[in-house]
Coordinates of C-alpha atoms in Angstrom, one line a residue:
M28 CA 147.4 107.1 107.0
E29 CA 151.1 106.6 106.5
A30 CA 152.7 103.9 108.8
E31 CA 155.2 105.4 111.3
P32 CA 158.4 103.6 111.6
E33 CA 159.3 102.2 115.0
S34 CA 162.8 102.1 116.3
G35 CA 164.7 101.6 119.5
P36 CA 166.8 98.9 121.3
G37 CA 166.5 95.5 119.6
P38 CA 168.5 92.4 118.8
E39 CA 171.9 92.6 117.2
F40 CA 172.8 90.3 114.2
N41 CA 176.2 88.9 113.1
S42 CA 175.2 89.3 109.4
K43 CA 172.6 90.6 106.9
E44 CA 171.5 87.0 106.4
E45 CA 170.9 86.4 110.0
A46 CA 168.8 89.7 110.2
F47 CA 166.7 88.5 107.2
A48 CA 166.2 85.1 108.9
F49 CA 164.9 87.0 112.0
Y50 CA 162.5 89.0 109.8
Q51 CA 161.4 85.8 108.1
A52 CA 160.6 84.2 111.5
H53 CA 158.6 87.3 112.5
A54 CA 156.7 87.1 109.2
K55 CA 155.8 83.5 109.7
S56 CA 154.6 84.1 113.2
V57 CA 152.4 87.1 112.1
G58 CA 151.2 85.6 108.8
F59 CA 152.8 87.1 105.7
S60 CA 155.7 86.4 103.4
A61 CA 158.9 88.4 103.5
I62 CA 161.4 89.4 100.7
I63 CA 164.7 91.3 100.5
K64 CA 163.6 94.5 99.0
A65 CA 166.9 96.3 98.7
S66 CA 170.5 96.2 99.9
R67 CA 173.4 98.6 99.5
R68 CA 177.2 98.3 99.5
S69 CA 180.0 100.6 100.6
R70 CA 181.6 102.3 97.7
I71 CA 185.0 102.1 99.6
S72 CA 185.0 98.6 101.0
G73 CA 182.4 97.0 98.7
N74 CA 180.8 95.3 101.8
F75 CA 177.0 95.5 102.4
I76 CA 176.1 98.3 104.8
D77 CA 172.3 98.3 104.9
A78 CA 169.4 96.3 103.7
K79 CA 165.6 96.6 103.6
F80 CA 163.3 93.6 104.1
A81 CA 159.6 93.9 103.3
C82 CA 156.3 92.3 103.0
T83 CA 155.9 90.7 99.5
R84 CA 153.0 93.1 98.9
Y85 CA 155.2 96.1 99.4
G86 CA 155.1 98.5 96.4
A87 CA 152.6 100.3 94.2
P88 CA 149.8 98.1 92.7
P89 CA 149.9 97.6 89.0
S90 CA 147.7 99.8 86.7
H91 CA 146.5 96.7 84.7
K92 CA 144.8 93.6 86.0
P93 CA 147.5 91.5 87.8
K94 CA 148.1 87.9 86.6
R95 CA 149.3 86.8 90.0
A96 CA 147.0 85.5 92.6
P97 CA 145.2 88.3 94.7
S98 CA 146.9 87.2 97.9
R99 CA 150.2 88.1 96.3
A100 CA 149.3 91.3 94.4
K101 CA 151.1 94.6 95.4
T102 CA 148.9 96.8 97.7
D103 CA 151.5 99.5 98.5
C104 CA 152.0 97.8 101.9
K105 CA 154.7 99.5 104.0
A106 CA 155.5 96.8 106.4
S107 CA 159.2 96.4 106.4
M108 CA 162.4 96.3 108.6
H109 CA 165.5 98.3 107.7
V110 CA 168.9 97.2 109.1
K111 CA 172.3 98.8 109.1
R112 CA 175.8 97.6 109.7
T113 CA 177.6 99.1 112.7
P114 CA 181.2 100.0 112.7
H115 CA 181.8 96.8 114.7
G116 CA 180.5 94.6 112.0
T117 CA 177.2 93.7 113.6
W118 CA 173.7 94.6 112.2
I119 CA 171.0 96.6 114.1
I120 CA 167.5 97.5 113.3
S121 CA 167.2 101.2 112.3
S122 CA 163.5 101.2 111.5
F123 CA 160.6 98.8 111.8
I124 CA 157.1 99.3 110.3
K125 CA 154.8 96.6 111.4
H126 CA 151.4 97.8 110.0
H127 CA 150.0 96.2 106.9
N128 CA 147.2 97.6 104.7
H129 CA 145.9 94.2 103.8
Q130 CA 144.7 91.1 105.7
I131 CA 147.3 88.9 107.1
S132 CA 146.6 85.4 108.4
P133 CA 148.5 82.9 110.6
I134 CA 147.9 80.3 107.9
H135 CA 151.2 81.5 106.3
S136 CA 153.0 80.6 109.6
S137 CA 154.2 77.2 110.7
P138 CA 151.5 75.1 112.3
N139 CA 151.1 75.9 116.0
P140 CA 148.4 74.7 118.4
N141 CA 148.2 78.2 119.9
N142 CA 147.3 79.8 116.6
N143 CA 143.6 80.3 115.7
V144 CA 143.0 80.6 112.0
N145 CA 140.0 82.8 112.7
N146 CA 142.1 85.4 114.6
K147 CA 142.8 88.6 112.6
A148 CA 146.2 90.2 113.2
S149 CA 145.5 93.5 114.9
P150 CA 147.3 96.6 113.7
S151 CA 147.6 97.9 117.3
R152 CA 149.2 94.7 118.5
K153 CA 152.6 95.2 120.1
L154 CA 155.5 93.6 118.2
K155 CA 157.3 91.2 120.5
V156 CA 161.0 90.9 119.4
K157 CA 162.4 87.5 120.4
K158 CA 165.9 86.7 119.5
I159 CA 166.5 83.4 117.7
P160 CA 168.2 80.8 119.9
Q161 CA 171.8 80.6 119.1
Y162 CA 172.6 77.1 120.3
L163 CA 172.2 73.5 119.2
T164 CA 169.1 71.6 120.5
F165 CA 169.5 67.9 121.2
A166 CA 167.1 65.1 122.1
Q167 CA 167.4 63.6 125.5
G168 CA 170.6 61.7 125.9
D169 CA 172.2 63.1 122.8
L170 CA 174.8 65.3 124.4
Q171 CA 176.1 62.5 126.7
F172 CA 176.3 60.1 123.6
L173 CA 178.3 62.7 121.8
L174 CA 180.7 63.1 124.7
N175 CA 181.1 59.3 125.1
A176 CA 181.6 58.9 121.3
F177 CA 184.3 61.5 121.1
M178 CA 186.2 60.1 124.2
S179 CA 185.9 56.6 122.7
M180 CA 187.4 57.8 119.4
Q181 CA 190.1 59.6 121.2
N182 CA 191.0 56.6 123.2
E183 CA 191.2 54.6 120.0
N184 CA 193.8 57.1 118.6
P185 CA 195.2 60.1 120.4
N186 CA 195.3 62.1 117.2
F187 CA 191.5 62.4 117.1
F188 CA 190.7 66.1 117.5
F189 CA 187.5 67.8 118.7
A190 CA 186.5 71.4 119.8
V191 CA 183.3 72.8 121.2
D192 CA 182.0 76.4 121.3
L193 CA 179.7 77.5 124.2
N194 CA 177.6 80.6 124.3
E195 CA 177.2 83.0 127.4
E196 CA 174.8 80.7 129.0
Q197 CA 177.2 77.7 128.6
R198 CA 174.9 76.1 126.0
L199 CA 176.6 74.2 123.2
R200 CA 176.7 76.5 120.1
S201 CA 179.0 74.5 117.7
V202 CA 181.0 71.3 117.8
F203 CA 183.7 70.2 115.5
W204 CA 185.8 67.1 115.1
V205 CA 188.3 65.3 112.8
D206 CA 189.7 61.9 113.0
A207 CA 193.4 60.9 112.8
K208 CA 193.0 59.5 109.3
A209 CA 191.7 62.7 108.0
R210 CA 194.4 64.7 109.5
L211 CA 197.0 62.5 107.9
D212 CA 195.1 62.6 104.5
Y213 CA 195.1 66.4 104.7
R214 CA 199.0 66.4 104.7
H215 CA 199.0 64.8 101.2
F216 CA 195.8 66.5 99.8
S217 CA 195.8 70.0 101.1
D218 CA 195.6 71.7 97.8
V219 CA 191.8 72.0 97.5
V220 CA 189.2 71.8 100.3
L221 CA 185.5 72.4 100.0
L222 CA 183.5 73.8 102.9
D223 CA 180.0 72.5 102.3
T224 CA 177.3 74.6 104.1
T225 CA 174.4 73.1 102.2
H226 CA 172.8 71.5 105.2
V227 CA 173.0 74.7 107.2
K228 CA 171.1 76.6 104.5
N229 CA 168.6 73.8 104.2
E230 CA 167.7 74.1 107.8
C231 CA 168.2 70.5 108.7
R232 CA 167.6 69.4 112.3
L233 CA 171.4 68.6 112.5
P234 CA 173.0 71.5 110.7
F235 CA 176.0 69.6 109.4
V236 CA 179.1 71.2 107.8
P237 CA 181.8 68.9 106.3
F238 CA 185.2 69.9 105.1
V239 CA 185.7 67.8 101.9
G240 CA 188.8 66.9 99.9
V241 CA 189.6 64.3 97.2
N242 CA 192.4 61.7 97.2
H243 CA 194.5 60.3 94.5
H244 CA 191.8 57.7 93.6
L245 CA 189.2 60.5 92.9
Q246 CA 187.5 59.4 96.2
F247 CA 185.9 61.9 98.6
L248 CA 187.8 62.7 101.8
L249 CA 186.0 63.8 105.0
L250 CA 188.6 66.2 106.4
G251 CA 186.5 67.4 109.3
L252 CA 182.9 67.7 110.3
A253 CA 180.9 70.1 112.5
F254 CA 177.4 70.7 113.9
V255 CA 176.7 74.5 114.1
S256 CA 173.9 76.6 115.4
D257 CA 173.7 79.1 112.7
G258 CA 175.4 80.4 109.5
S259 CA 176.9 83.5 111.0
E260 CA 180.3 84.9 110.2
S261 CA 181.5 84.4 113.8
T262 CA 180.4 80.7 113.6
Y263 CA 182.2 80.0 110.5
A264 CA 185.2 81.8 111.6
W265 CA 185.4 79.7 114.8
L266 CA 184.9 76.5 112.8
M267 CA 187.7 77.3 110.3
R268 CA 190.1 78.4 113.1
N269 CA 189.7 75.1 114.9
W270 CA 189.9 73.1 111.6
L271 CA 193.2 75.0 110.7
R272 CA 194.5 74.3 114.2
A273 CA 193.8 70.6 113.8
M274 CA 195.6 70.6 110.6
G275 CA 198.8 72.0 112.1
G276 CA 198.1 75.6 110.7
L277 CA 198.5 74.5 107.2
A278 CA 196.0 76.5 105.1
P279 CA 194.7 74.9 101.8
K280 CA 196.0 76.4 98.4
V281 CA 192.3 76.7 97.4
M282 CA 189.3 77.0 99.8
L283 CA 186.1 76.2 97.7
T284 CA 182.6 77.3 99.0
D285 CA 179.2 78.5 97.7
R286 CA 179.0 82.1 96.8
D287 CA 178.0 83.7 100.2
E288 CA 179.1 87.1 101.7
V289 CA 179.3 85.6 105.2
L290 CA 181.6 82.8 104.0
K291 CA 183.6 85.4 102.1
R292 CA 184.4 87.4 105.1
A293 CA 185.0 84.4 107.3
V294 CA 187.5 82.9 104.9
A295 CA 189.3 86.2 104.4
Q296 CA 189.6 86.5 108.2
V297 CA 190.9 83.0 108.9
V298 CA 192.9 81.9 105.9
P299 CA 193.7 85.0 103.9
E300 CA 196.6 83.1 102.2
S301 CA 194.3 80.7 100.6
C302 CA 192.6 81.4 97.2
H303 CA 188.9 81.6 98.0
C304 CA 186.9 80.3 95.0
F305 CA 183.2 79.9 94.6
C306 CA 181.8 76.8 93.0
L307 CA 181.2 77.9 89.4
W308 CA 178.1 75.6 89.0
H309 CA 176.6 77.0 92.2
V310 CA 176.8 80.5 90.8
L311 CA 175.4 79.6 87.4
G312 CA 172.7 77.5 89.0
K313 CA 171.3 80.6 90.8
V314 CA 170.5 82.4 87.5
P315 CA 167.0 81.1 87.2
E316 CA 166.2 82.0 90.8
K317 CA 167.7 85.4 90.7
L318 CA 167.0 86.5 87.2
G319 CA 164.0 84.3 86.3
R320 CA 161.5 87.1 85.6
R321 CA 164.0 89.3 83.6
I322 CA 165.3 86.6 81.3
H323 CA 161.9 84.8 80.8
G324 CA 161.2 86.6 77.6
H325 CA 164.6 85.8 76.2
G326 CA 164.2 82.1 76.0
G327 CA 167.6 80.4 76.2
E328 CA 169.4 83.3 74.6
F329 CA 170.6 84.9 77.9
M330 CA 171.9 81.6 79.3
S331 CA 173.8 81.0 76.1
G332 CA 175.3 84.3 76.2
L333 CA 176.2 84.0 79.7
S334 CA 177.7 80.5 79.1
E335 CA 179.8 81.9 76.2
C336 CA 181.0 84.7 78.3
V337 CA 181.9 82.7 81.3
L338 CA 183.1 79.4 80.0
R339 CA 184.6 80.4 76.6
S340 CA 186.5 83.6 77.4
R341 CA 190.2 82.8 77.2
T342 CA 191.5 86.0 78.7
K343 CA 190.3 88.5 81.3
E344 CA 190.0 91.1 78.7
Q345 CA 187.8 88.9 76.5
F346 CA 185.5 88.2 79.5
E347 CA 185.2 91.8 80.3
K348 CA 184.3 92.7 76.7
R349 CA 181.8 89.9 76.4
W350 CA 180.3 90.6 79.8
G351 CA 179.7 94.3 78.9
E352 CA 178.1 93.3 75.6
M353 CA 175.8 90.7 77.3
V354 CA 174.7 93.3 79.9
E355 CA 174.0 95.8 77.3
R356 CA 172.2 93.5 74.9
F357 CA 169.8 92.2 77.5
D358 CA 169.5 95.6 79.4
M359 CA 170.7 94.1 82.7
G360 CA 172.7 97.1 83.9
D361 CA 170.4 97.7 86.8
E362 CA 170.2 94.0 88.0
S363 CA 171.9 94.1 91.5
W364 CA 172.6 90.4 91.7
L365 CA 174.3 90.4 88.2
C366 CA 176.5 93.3 89.5
E367 CA 177.4 91.4 92.7
I368 CA 178.6 88.3 90.8
Y369 CA 180.6 90.5 88.4
E370 CA 182.3 92.1 91.4
D371 CA 183.2 88.7 92.6
R372 CA 184.4 87.4 89.1
K373 CA 187.9 86.8 90.3
Q374 CA 186.6 84.0 92.5
W375 CA 184.6 82.0 90.2
V376 CA 185.2 82.9 86.4
P377 CA 187.7 80.5 84.8
A378 CA 189.6 83.3 83.0
F379 CA 190.7 84.7 86.4
M380 CA 191.9 81.3 87.9
N381 CA 195.6 82.1 87.3
G382 CA 196.9 78.6 87.4
R383 CA 194.6 77.5 90.4
V384 CA 193.8 73.8 90.1
L385 CA 190.4 72.6 91.7
A386 CA 191.1 68.8 91.3
G387 CA 187.6 68.2 90.0
M388 CA 186.0 69.7 93.1
S389 CA 183.9 72.3 91.2
T390 CA 182.1 70.0 88.7
V391 CA 178.4 69.4 88.5
Q392 CA 178.8 65.6 88.9
R393 CA 181.1 65.9 92.0
S394 CA 178.7 68.4 93.7
E395 CA 175.7 66.0 93.0
A396 CA 177.7 63.0 94.2
M397 CA 178.6 64.8 97.5
N398 CA 175.1 65.7 98.2
C399 CA 174.1 62.0 97.5
L400 CA 176.8 60.8 100.0
F401 CA 175.7 63.0 102.7
D402 CA 171.9 62.6 102.2
K403 CA 172.4 58.9 102.9
Y404 CA 172.9 59.8 106.6
V405 CA 171.7 63.4 107.1
Q406 CA 167.9 63.8 106.9
R407 CA 165.5 66.1 108.6
K408 CA 164.7 63.7 111.4
T409 CA 168.1 62.2 111.9
T410 CA 169.2 62.1 115.5
M411 CA 172.6 62.8 116.9
K412 CA 173.0 59.1 117.8
E413 CA 172.0 57.9 114.4
F414 CA 174.3 60.3 112.7
L415 CA 177.4 59.5 114.7
E416 CA 176.8 55.7 114.3
Q417 CA 176.4 56.1 110.6
Y418 CA 179.4 58.4 110.5
R419 CA 181.6 55.6 111.9
V420 CA 180.2 53.2 109.4
V421 CA 180.8 55.5 106.5
S422 CA 184.4 56.3 107.7
R423 CA 185.3 52.6 107.9
G424 CA 183.8 52.0 104.5
K425 CA 185.7 54.8 102.9
C426 CA 189.0 53.5 104.5
E427 CA 188.2 50.0 103.0
E428 CA 187.5 51.6 99.6
E429 CA 190.8 53.5 99.6
A430 CA 192.7 50.3 100.6
K431 CA 191.1 48.4 97.8
A432 CA 192.0 51.1 95.3
D433 CA 195.6 51.2 96.6
F434 CA 195.8 47.4 96.2
E435 CA 194.4 47.4 92.7
T436 CA 196.7 50.2 91.6
L437 CA 199.8 48.3 92.8
R438 CA 198.6 44.9 91.5
R439 CA 197.9 45.8 87.8
Q440 CA 197.8 48.6 85.4
P441 CA 194.7 49.5 83.2
A442 CA 194.9 48.2 79.6
L443 CA 196.2 50.8 77.1
K444 CA 193.6 51.4 74.4
S445 CA 195.9 53.4 72.0
P446 CA 199.5 53.5 71.0
S447 CA 199.8 57.1 72.2
P448 CA 203.1 58.0 74.0
F449 CA 201.1 60.1 76.4
G450 CA 199.2 57.1 77.6
K451 CA 202.3 54.9 77.8
Q452 CA 203.9 57.7 79.9
M453 CA 201.1 58.3 82.4
V454 CA 199.9 54.7 82.9
E455 CA 203.2 54.3 84.9
L456 CA 202.5 57.3 87.0
Y457 CA 198.8 57.9 87.6
T458 CA 196.6 55.8 89.8
N459 CA 194.2 53.6 88.0
A460 CA 191.2 55.8 88.6
V461 CA 192.8 58.9 87.3
F462 CA 194.5 57.2 84.4
K463 CA 191.1 56.0 83.2
K464 CA 189.8 59.6 83.1
F465 CA 193.1 60.7 81.4
Q466 CA 192.9 57.9 78.9
G467 CA 189.5 59.2 77.8
E468 CA 191.2 62.5 76.8
V469 CA 193.9 60.5 75.0
L470 CA 191.3 58.7 72.9
G471 CA 189.3 61.9 72.4
A472 CA 192.4 63.6 70.7
V473 CA 191.7 61.7 67.5
A474 CA 188.4 63.7 67.1
C475 CA 190.3 66.9 67.3
H476 CA 191.7 68.9 64.3
P477 CA 194.2 71.6 65.2
R478 CA 195.0 74.6 63.0
K479 CA 197.7 77.2 63.7
E480 CA 196.3 80.7 64.0
S481 CA 199.4 82.7 64.9
E482 CA 203.0 82.5 65.9
D483 CA 205.2 85.0 67.8
G484 CA 208.6 83.6 68.6
A485 CA 208.2 80.6 70.8
M486 CA 204.5 81.3 71.5
K487 CA 202.0 79.6 69.1
M488 CA 198.3 79.8 69.1
F489 CA 196.0 77.1 67.7
K490 CA 192.3 76.8 67.2
V491 CA 191.3 73.1 67.8
Q492 CA 188.1 71.9 66.3
D493 CA 186.7 69.2 68.6
F494 CA 184.2 67.1 66.5
E495 CA 183.0 65.1 69.4
D496 CA 181.9 68.2 71.4
N497 CA 181.2 70.1 68.2
Q498 CA 183.1 73.1 69.5
D499 CA 186.3 75.1 68.8
F500 CA 188.8 75.6 71.5
V501 CA 191.9 77.9 71.6
V502 CA 195.2 76.4 72.7
T503 CA 198.4 78.3 73.3
W504 CA 201.8 76.6 73.4
N505 CA 205.2 78.2 74.4
E506 CA 208.1 75.9 73.3
S507 CA 210.7 77.7 75.4
T508 CA 208.9 77.4 78.7
S509 CA 206.8 74.2 77.9
E510 CA 203.6 76.1 79.0
A511 CA 200.3 75.4 77.6
S512 CA 196.7 76.5 78.0
C513 CA 193.3 75.7 76.7
S514 CA 190.0 77.6 76.7
C515 CA 188.2 74.5 78.0
Y516 CA 190.1 74.9 81.3
S517 CA 190.3 71.1 81.8
F518 CA 193.6 71.3 83.7
E519 CA 192.4 74.0 86.0
F520 CA 189.3 72.1 86.7
N521 CA 190.5 68.6 86.7
G522 CA 194.3 68.7 87.2
Y523 CA 195.3 66.8 84.0
L524 CA 195.8 67.9 80.4
C525 CA 192.9 67.8 77.9
R526 CA 192.7 66.3 74.4
H527 CA 193.0 69.8 72.8
V528 CA 196.5 70.4 74.3
M529 CA 197.7 66.9 73.6
I530 CA 196.9 67.1 69.9
V531 CA 198.9 70.4 69.8
L532 CA 201.8 68.8 71.6
Q533 CA 201.7 66.0 69.2
I534 CA 201.9 68.0 66.1
S535 CA 204.6 70.1 67.7
G536 CA 206.8 67.1 68.1
V537 CA 206.4 66.9 71.9
H538 CA 205.8 63.2 72.9
S539 CA 205.7 63.4 76.7
I540 CA 203.5 65.4 79.2
P541 CA 205.5 68.3 80.6
P542 CA 206.4 67.8 84.3
R543 CA 204.5 70.9 85.4
Y544 CA 201.2 69.3 84.2
I545 CA 201.8 66.1 86.1
L546 CA 200.5 66.7 89.6
K547 CA 201.8 64.4 92.3
R548 CA 198.3 64.3 94.0
W549 CA 197.1 62.2 91.1
T550 CA 200.1 59.7 91.1
K551 CA 200.9 56.5 92.8
D552 CA 203.4 58.3 94.9
A553 CA 200.9 60.9 96.1
K554 CA 201.2 59.8 99.8
K555 CA 205.0 59.3 99.7
R556 CA 207.1 62.1 101.4
D557 CA 210.5 63.0 100.4
L558 CA 212.0 63.3 103.7
S559 CA 215.5 62.6 104.9
V560 CA 216.7 62.2 108.3
A561 CA 218.5 65.5 108.0
D562 CA 215.1 67.1 107.4
V563 CA 213.6 65.8 110.6
V564 CA 213.1 68.7 113.2
V565 CA 213.6 67.2 116.7
S566 CA 211.6 69.1 119.3
D567 CA 212.8 69.6 122.9
S568 CA 209.3 68.7 124.2
R569 CA 208.6 65.1 124.9
A570 CA 204.9 65.7 124.3
E571 CA 205.6 67.0 120.8
R572 CA 208.0 64.1 120.0
Y573 CA 205.2 61.7 121.2
N574 CA 202.6 63.3 118.9
N575 CA 205.0 63.3 116.0
L576 CA 205.7 59.6 116.4
C577 CA 201.9 58.9 116.6
Q578 CA 201.4 60.6 113.2
R579 CA 204.3 58.6 111.7
A580 CA 203.0 55.4 113.2
F581 CA 199.6 56.1 111.7
E582 CA 201.2 56.5 108.3
L583 CA 203.1 53.2 108.7
G584 CA 199.7 51.5 109.6
D585 CA 198.0 53.0 106.6
E586 CA 200.7 51.7 104.2
G587 CA 201.5 48.5 106.1
S588 CA 197.9 47.2 106.1
L589 CA 197.7 47.2 102.2
S590 CA 198.9 43.5 101.9
Y591 CA 200.3 40.6 103.9
E592 CA 203.8 41.4 102.7
T593 CA 203.7 45.1 103.7
Y594 CA 202.2 44.2 107.0
I595 CA 205.0 41.7 107.9
A596 CA 207.5 44.3 106.7
S597 CA 206.0 46.9 109.0
V598 CA 205.9 44.7 112.0
K599 CA 209.5 43.8 111.6
A600 CA 210.5 47.4 111.2
L601 CA 208.6 48.3 114.3
E602 CA 210.3 45.5 116.3
E603 CA 213.7 46.5 115.1
A604 CA 213.1 50.2 115.9
L605 CA 211.8 49.2 119.4
R606 CA 215.0 47.1 120.1
K607 CA 217.2 50.0 119.0
C608 CA 215.3 52.4 121.3
E609 CA 215.6 50.0 124.2
N610 CA 219.4 49.7 123.7
L611 CA 219.7 53.5 123.5
D612 CA 217.7 53.9 126.7
G613 CA 220.3 51.9 128.5
S614 CA 223.2 54.3 127.4
I615 CA 221.5 57.7 127.4
Q616 CA 220.4 59.5 130.5
R617 CA 216.7 60.2 130.4
V618 CA 215.4 63.7 130.5
R619 CA 212.9 64.2 133.3
E620 CA 209.7 65.8 132.0
P621 CA 206.1 65.9 133.2
N622 CA 203.9 62.9 132.4
L623 CA 202.7 62.8 128.9
P624 CA 199.0 63.8 128.4
C625 CA 196.5 61.1 127.8
F626 CA 195.6 62.6 124.5
G627 CA 197.3 64.5 121.7
S628 CA 198.4 68.0 122.6
Q629 CA 196.1 69.8 120.2
E630 CA 192.9 68.1 121.3
T631 CA 190.4 70.4 123.0
P632 CA 188.7 68.7 126.1
F633 CA 184.9 68.6 126.2
P634 CA 183.8 70.9 129.1

């Protein structure tokens, strides 16, 4: 007998992913495994508009003897849930088939003392739809500890910022905070920011979301942190809006995230002016999971073809041609996931980067290093108190690491290992950490053999044979505009020129790195601002003037603490400024205004 679909009032979801999480929770409670059977996009907007989730045994049984275990074999089970996107952007259940044509058992669900392994799920049993709690759960005392910690940090520095989000029942749904040091760092390193949602997807007890940047010493910057109750579009939009408010409304040039439809919509909603890029290695790392069965018979041929297409295509046209050939060769035209990442190609394929610089934030090594950093103090059983205590320890440690790197960069330069004019030029400009990376490229140039392929006026094209990597790369050089490009995309990924471009510059008679390829963010002057008194905008509000002075004083403290000499100079400058203000106070009539707030004007009080 054919199962009849059930429909009617039910929960609404903020996203397709949230709806699937609901169906998975139902599957666990009943005793079966769930999969995403199908999904469909709008031909006009390109957004998902409906999806079907089903039991893993959905579908016709094979005609031959199955290789998989009997418990996973197809039985033509019809149990499924169909969801559709409403005009308002939420998702509703359009049909629900609860009956299975095979045995199901609670052993598939999470351990529960109320579950009896011998109980059989009855087909006539009523489905009880229970909405997943949309709020953070804390151990006893955690919430008060959180409040006390934030008030303490705000008392230490008025530029500490935090915000909270409550649901209709006044339960804490999300909390975000960023310290004064991070707000200052962002003013200097706002070009690339990574929003890391790894710990939300891994279902940690504390779903932790950091905003991550990198400074001029190649060190990680924690540019804001949050605990969130879910991974919905509304939650991420709330988080990004408050982070943007804390950063003075300055959107990053590049916002880097994992490839995720929910994040894609949230970023477009809050920071449409930012270039939203997906981590290249996150996309490629999903291939075995998404296409494992389809590419199993091809050995490593498919991955080689994909890498050639993605990593070695010098132009958009070349990528399009290679992608089409790859899809046709491996008969992948009907593979939905492959179609999806192709549609998103402008957000992760190097050939479409158009001058965007990721400052090393999209490399495999950096991704692994970030995970190691956070895993030190984010584990499944970590409590709120343990996390915040460790966060403060880590924050202090990172400040000390940066101060040490600043001091070492000012004290001595790295030794030059070659007579290259490029090395002599950049050792004066780059910080020690960046120069050591750059010098590796300078030394690697000797293993490169360039050969001119074509010339059209000022534009020249070279094929560079790299004997160390055992690969060929294509370099273009325009003498009139001093523009260069390389198919290795080193500048786009790392922010400094590669060995292939440098060997071409050398044989072209160019003996210094063009200014356009020297990013201030990697130099010793990365945190120095070119600001004259004429550029200072004076506000009529005393509160705004107060906040601005606090920011500048923090900058002075950051620089003045580097050494004994800078400390003495800073103290003397402050004393002199204070004396001048006191003298002016005696000659200028004070403007009567309301008392200053206890904290910075942008801070959101904890309810």
